[in-house]
């Protein structure tokens, strides 16, 4: 535990260095700020960074790995950035930080709850693979059919023009779901089979699918997803990816990227890691709280399935991310989608929304651990990489429905039922009397 706490403290300090030397001065045009802080507030922020980890339990469960990602990618940068982004003369900065710390502590605890005790995990059988394939192929064909006219290979600087072309393409409403299921659930499944089971056809299918999505939509996360998954597999095969080690790895990466030049290929790496990966959570949490506490919370009317039932969404045809884009960047195309704390917490009900969405997330994590505990935890954890990426950047309801979280859980339930049925058939065959 001491190593974990020290790693998180050093990680917090290293990210603060990156924020002050690179992020705040470079992206001040994008509403990055650098509010002065007192020494006591600095020390209290570091305490908030490390304290929730006391309840974290390093266990080989998918939810524990997901909670560690939330801790490192969203929570720590958020704790460092919020007092830098929001002036405590006008906003209850300490209250925001304290509620986030309590929520992270609860998530840390429940991420290790729910796993069933089993001696031998069940294999992920061919039946499930065929089911995922039957679902994935039509989704992939539909995606290509509706985007082929503008599909092209561009560098990361050119993705925004490609995304604009993609947004103008005529698409059926259902494709908004199937394209995301493909990206965050189906293709990660085949990449996982390829990596863990050495099924190179499966890996090639997943890789080509990710490339086609990038050619069609310019989704940088999609083209990087197989690389991220291979990186997780490579590192986890050599060291146990505990929370403390994840924090220590990020200390090294943050310091290296901070020292890199801001131009050329190194500048792109620096931008993608420090700005797009680590700082986005803290930025959106700050801006969502600032805007929606000033102009009115959504009270969960932003959730498509329940919004029309419980009330009227107050921002018309604009999503929450588009509202933030219009307010801070004067463009609805700057769609600042945000994680569950920012959108389903601060945007929905302010500080009071954070414990509500945290309780819902903890329930999902417990159920996920229960379903995954019947199978190889490495397989399920790696498969869920797509869902974790969605959850770090989208409202929880969107990550569960569009981002494949619910679908992955249903597929795990199907695999479990297939395994039970298969054992029942085998048992019946063994016990049936032989006839002459």
mmCIF file of N, CA and C in Angstrom, residues 214-261:
data_model
loop_
_atom_site.group_PDB
_atom_site.id
_atom_site.type_symbol
_atom_site.label_atom_id
_atom_site.label_comp_id
_atom_site.label_asym_id
_atom_site.label_seq_id
_atom_site.Cartn_x
_atom_site.Cartn_y
_atom_site.Cartn_z
ATOM 1 N N UNK A 214 -11.531 3.933 -38.931
ATOM 2 C CA UNK A 214 -10.712 5.138 -39.002
ATOM 3 C C UNK A 214 -10.822 5.794 -40.377
ATOM 4 N N UNK A 215 -10.794 4.992 -41.435
ATOM 5 C CA UNK A 215 -10.917 5.539 -42.788
ATOM 6 C C UNK A 215 -12.263 6.212 -43.005
ATOM 7 N N UNK A 216 -13.292 5.745 -42.305
ATOM 8 C CA UNK A 216 -14.637 6.267 -42.495
ATOM 9 C C UNK A 216 -14.951 7.448 -41.604
ATOM 10 N N UNK A 217 -14.456 7.428 -40.364
ATOM 11 C CA UNK A 217 -14.885 8.434 -39.385
ATOM 12 C C UNK A 217 -13.749 9.252 -38.788
ATOM 13 N N UNK A 218 -12.512 8.866 -39.023
ATOM 14 C CA UNK A 218 -11.398 9.596 -38.440
ATOM 15 C C UNK A 218 -11.268 9.408 -36.942
ATOM 16 N N UNK A 219 -11.788 8.294 -36.414
ATOM 17 C CA UNK A 219 -11.727 8.044 -34.970
ATOM 18 C C UNK A 219 -10.315 7.602 -34.583
ATOM 19 N N UNK A 220 -9.555 8.510 -33.973
ATOM 20 C CA UNK A 220 -8.171 8.200 -33.613
ATOM 21 C C UNK A 220 -8.095 7.074 -32.586
ATOM 22 N N UNK A 221 -9.037 7.061 -31.651
ATOM 23 C CA UNK A 221 -9.026 6.013 -30.631
ATOM 24 C C UNK A 221 -9.172 4.634 -31.261
ATOM 25 N N UNK A 222 -9.892 4.563 -32.391
ATOM 26 C CA UNK A 222 -10.137 3.266 -33.007
ATOM 27 C C UNK A 222 -8.892 2.693 -33.662
ATOM 28 N N UNK A 223 -8.144 3.538 -34.359
ATOM 29 C CA UNK A 223 -6.936 3.031 -35.005
ATOM 30 C C UNK A 223 -5.862 2.696 -33.966
ATOM 31 N N UNK A 224 -5.944 3.347 -32.795
ATOM 32 C CA UNK A 224 -4.970 3.078 -31.732
ATOM 33 C C UNK A 224 -5.387 1.923 -30.828
ATOM 34 N N UNK A 225 -6.662 1.501 -30.915
ATOM 35 C CA UNK A 225 -7.171 0.483 -29.999
ATOM 36 C C UNK A 225 -6.376 -0.819 -30.047
ATOM 37 N N UNK A 226 -6.089 -1.419 -31.217
ATOM 38 C CA UNK A 226 -5.291 -2.658 -31.207
ATOM 39 C C UNK A 226 -3.911 -2.455 -30.592
ATOM 40 N N UNK A 227 -3.321 -1.278 -30.814
ATOM 41 C CA UNK A 227 -2.003 -0.995 -30.244
ATOM 42 C C UNK A 227 -2.103 -0.912 -28.720
ATOM 43 N N UNK A 228 -3.145 -0.241 -28.228
ATOM 44 C CA UNK A 228 -3.353 -0.139 -26.783
ATOM 45 C C UNK A 228 -3.544 -1.518 -26.172
ATOM 46 N N UNK A 229 -4.360 -2.361 -26.843
ATOM 47 C CA UNK A 229 -4.630 -3.693 -26.312
ATOM 48 C C UNK A 229 -3.367 -4.552 -26.308
ATOM 49 N N UNK A 230 -2.559 -4.460 -27.364
ATOM 50 C CA UNK A 230 -1.304 -5.215 -27.388
ATOM 51 C C UNK A 230 -0.345 -4.701 -26.322
ATOM 52 N N UNK A 231 -0.352 -3.379 -26.095
ATOM 53 C CA UNK A 231 0.495 -2.821 -25.052
ATOM 54 C C UNK A 231 0.097 -3.319 -23.670
ATOM 55 N N UNK A 232 -1.227 -3.353 -23.416
ATOM 56 C CA UNK A 232 -1.708 -3.861 -22.122
ATOM 57 C C UNK A 232 -1.314 -5.324 -21.948
ATOM 58 N N UNK A 233 -1.477 -6.125 -23.005
ATOM 59 C CA UNK A 233 -1.122 -7.542 -22.929
ATOM 60 C C UNK A 233 0.381 -7.723 -22.698
ATOM 61 N N UNK A 234 1.183 -6.948 -23.413
ATOM 62 C CA UNK A 234 2.640 -7.083 -23.297
ATOM 63 C C UNK A 234 3.106 -6.723 -21.886
ATOM 64 N N UNK A 235 2.613 -5.593 -21.370
ATOM 65 C CA UNK A 235 3.056 -5.144 -20.044
ATOM 66 C C UNK A 235 2.519 -6.071 -18.953
ATOM 67 N N UNK A 236 1.218 -6.439 -19.053
ATOM 68 C CA UNK A 236 0.616 -7.277 -18.009
ATOM 69 C C UNK A 236 1.222 -8.671 -17.975
ATOM 70 N N UNK A 237 1.827 -9.123 -19.094
ATOM 71 C CA UNK A 237 2.483 -10.423 -19.107
ATOM 72 C C UNK A 237 3.807 -10.423 -18.375
ATOM 73 N N UNK A 238 4.335 -9.238 -18.085
ATOM 74 C CA UNK A 238 5.628 -9.122 -17.428
ATOM 75 C C UNK A 238 5.530 -8.590 -16.003
ATOM 76 N N UNK A 239 4.561 -7.723 -15.776
ATOM 77 C CA UNK A 239 4.333 -7.220 -14.422
ATOM 78 C C UNK A 239 2.836 -7.222 -14.150
ATOM 79 N N UNK A 240 2.486 -7.392 -12.902
ATOM 80 C CA UNK A 240 1.091 -7.321 -12.500
ATOM 81 C C UNK A 240 0.659 -5.853 -12.496
ATOM 82 N N UNK A 241 -0.321 -5.508 -13.341
ATOM 83 C CA UNK A 241 -0.729 -4.110 -13.490
ATOM 84 C C UNK A 241 -1.612 -3.672 -12.324
ATOM 85 N N UNK A 242 -0.999 -3.505 -11.177
ATOM 86 C CA UNK A 242 -1.708 -2.984 -10.018
ATOM 87 C C UNK A 242 -1.878 -1.479 -10.170
ATOM 88 N N UNK A 243 -2.689 -0.902 -9.306
ATOM 89 C CA UNK A 243 -2.898 0.543 -9.345
ATOM 90 C C UNK A 243 -1.587 1.286 -9.127
ATOM 91 N N UNK A 244 -0.784 0.833 -8.173
ATOM 92 C CA UNK A 244 0.488 1.494 -7.904
ATOM 93 C C UNK A 244 1.428 1.440 -9.089
ATOM 94 N N UNK A 245 1.479 0.306 -9.769
ATOM 95 C CA UNK A 245 2.370 0.189 -10.927
ATOM 96 C C UNK A 245 1.865 0.997 -12.107
ATOM 97 N N UNK A 246 0.532 1.042 -12.302
ATOM 98 C CA UNK A 246 -0.017 1.903 -13.353
ATOM 99 C C UNK A 246 0.347 3.364 -13.097
ATOM 100 N N UNK A 247 0.256 3.774 -11.843
ATOM 101 C CA UNK A 247 0.631 5.147 -11.506
ATOM 102 C C UNK A 247 2.115 5.381 -11.761
ATOM 103 N N UNK A 248 2.957 4.412 -11.377
ATOM 104 C CA UNK A 248 4.402 4.557 -11.573
ATOM 105 C C UNK A 248 4.751 4.622 -13.055
ATOM 106 N N UNK A 249 4.100 3.785 -13.870
ATOM 107 C CA UNK A 249 4.337 3.824 -15.314
ATOM 108 C C UNK A 249 3.976 5.193 -15.878
ATOM 109 N N UNK A 250 2.867 5.744 -15.403
ATOM 110 C CA UNK A 250 2.441 7.047 -15.906
ATOM 111 C C UNK A 250 3.334 8.182 -15.414
ATOM 112 N N UNK A 251 3.961 8.028 -14.275
ATOM 113 C CA UNK A 251 4.948 9.019 -13.839
ATOM 114 C C UNK A 251 6.048 9.136 -14.892
ATOM 115 N N UNK A 252 6.567 7.986 -15.305
ATOM 116 C CA UNK A 252 7.646 7.976 -16.303
ATOM 117 C C UNK A 252 7.156 8.582 -17.621
ATOM 118 N N UNK A 253 5.969 8.167 -18.065
ATOM 119 C CA UNK A 253 5.451 8.657 -19.339
ATOM 120 C C UNK A 253 5.183 10.164 -19.305
ATOM 121 N N UNK A 254 4.629 10.652 -18.199
ATOM 122 C CA UNK A 254 4.341 12.089 -18.088
ATOM 123 C C UNK A 254 5.628 12.897 -18.132
ATOM 124 N N UNK A 255 6.642 12.472 -17.387
ATOM 125 C CA UNK A 255 7.900 13.216 -17.366
ATOM 126 C C UNK A 255 8.591 13.185 -18.718
ATOM 127 N N UNK A 256 8.560 12.033 -19.389
ATOM 128 C CA UNK A 256 9.174 11.943 -20.723
ATOM 129 C C UNK A 256 8.437 12.852 -21.705
ATOM 130 N N UNK A 257 7.111 12.779 -21.709
ATOM 131 C CA UNK A 257 6.330 13.584 -22.663
ATOM 132 C C UNK A 257 6.454 15.080 -22.368
ATOM 133 N N UNK A 258 6.558 15.448 -21.110
ATOM 134 C CA UNK A 258 6.743 16.856 -20.767
ATOM 135 C C UNK A 258 8.056 17.387 -21.334
ATOM 136 N N UNK A 259 9.063 16.534 -21.370
ATOM 137 C CA UNK A 259 10.381 16.952 -21.868
ATOM 138 C C UNK A 259 10.469 16.933 -23.388
ATOM 139 N N UNK A 260 9.528 16.284 -24.062
ATOM 140 C CA UNK A 260 9.578 16.190 -25.515
ATOM 141 C C UNK A 260 9.337 17.549 -26.154
ATOM 142 N N UNK A 261 9.890 17.781 -27.363
ATOM 143 C CA UNK A 261 9.573 19.018 -28.086
ATOM 144 C C UNK A 261 8.109 19.048 -28.506
#
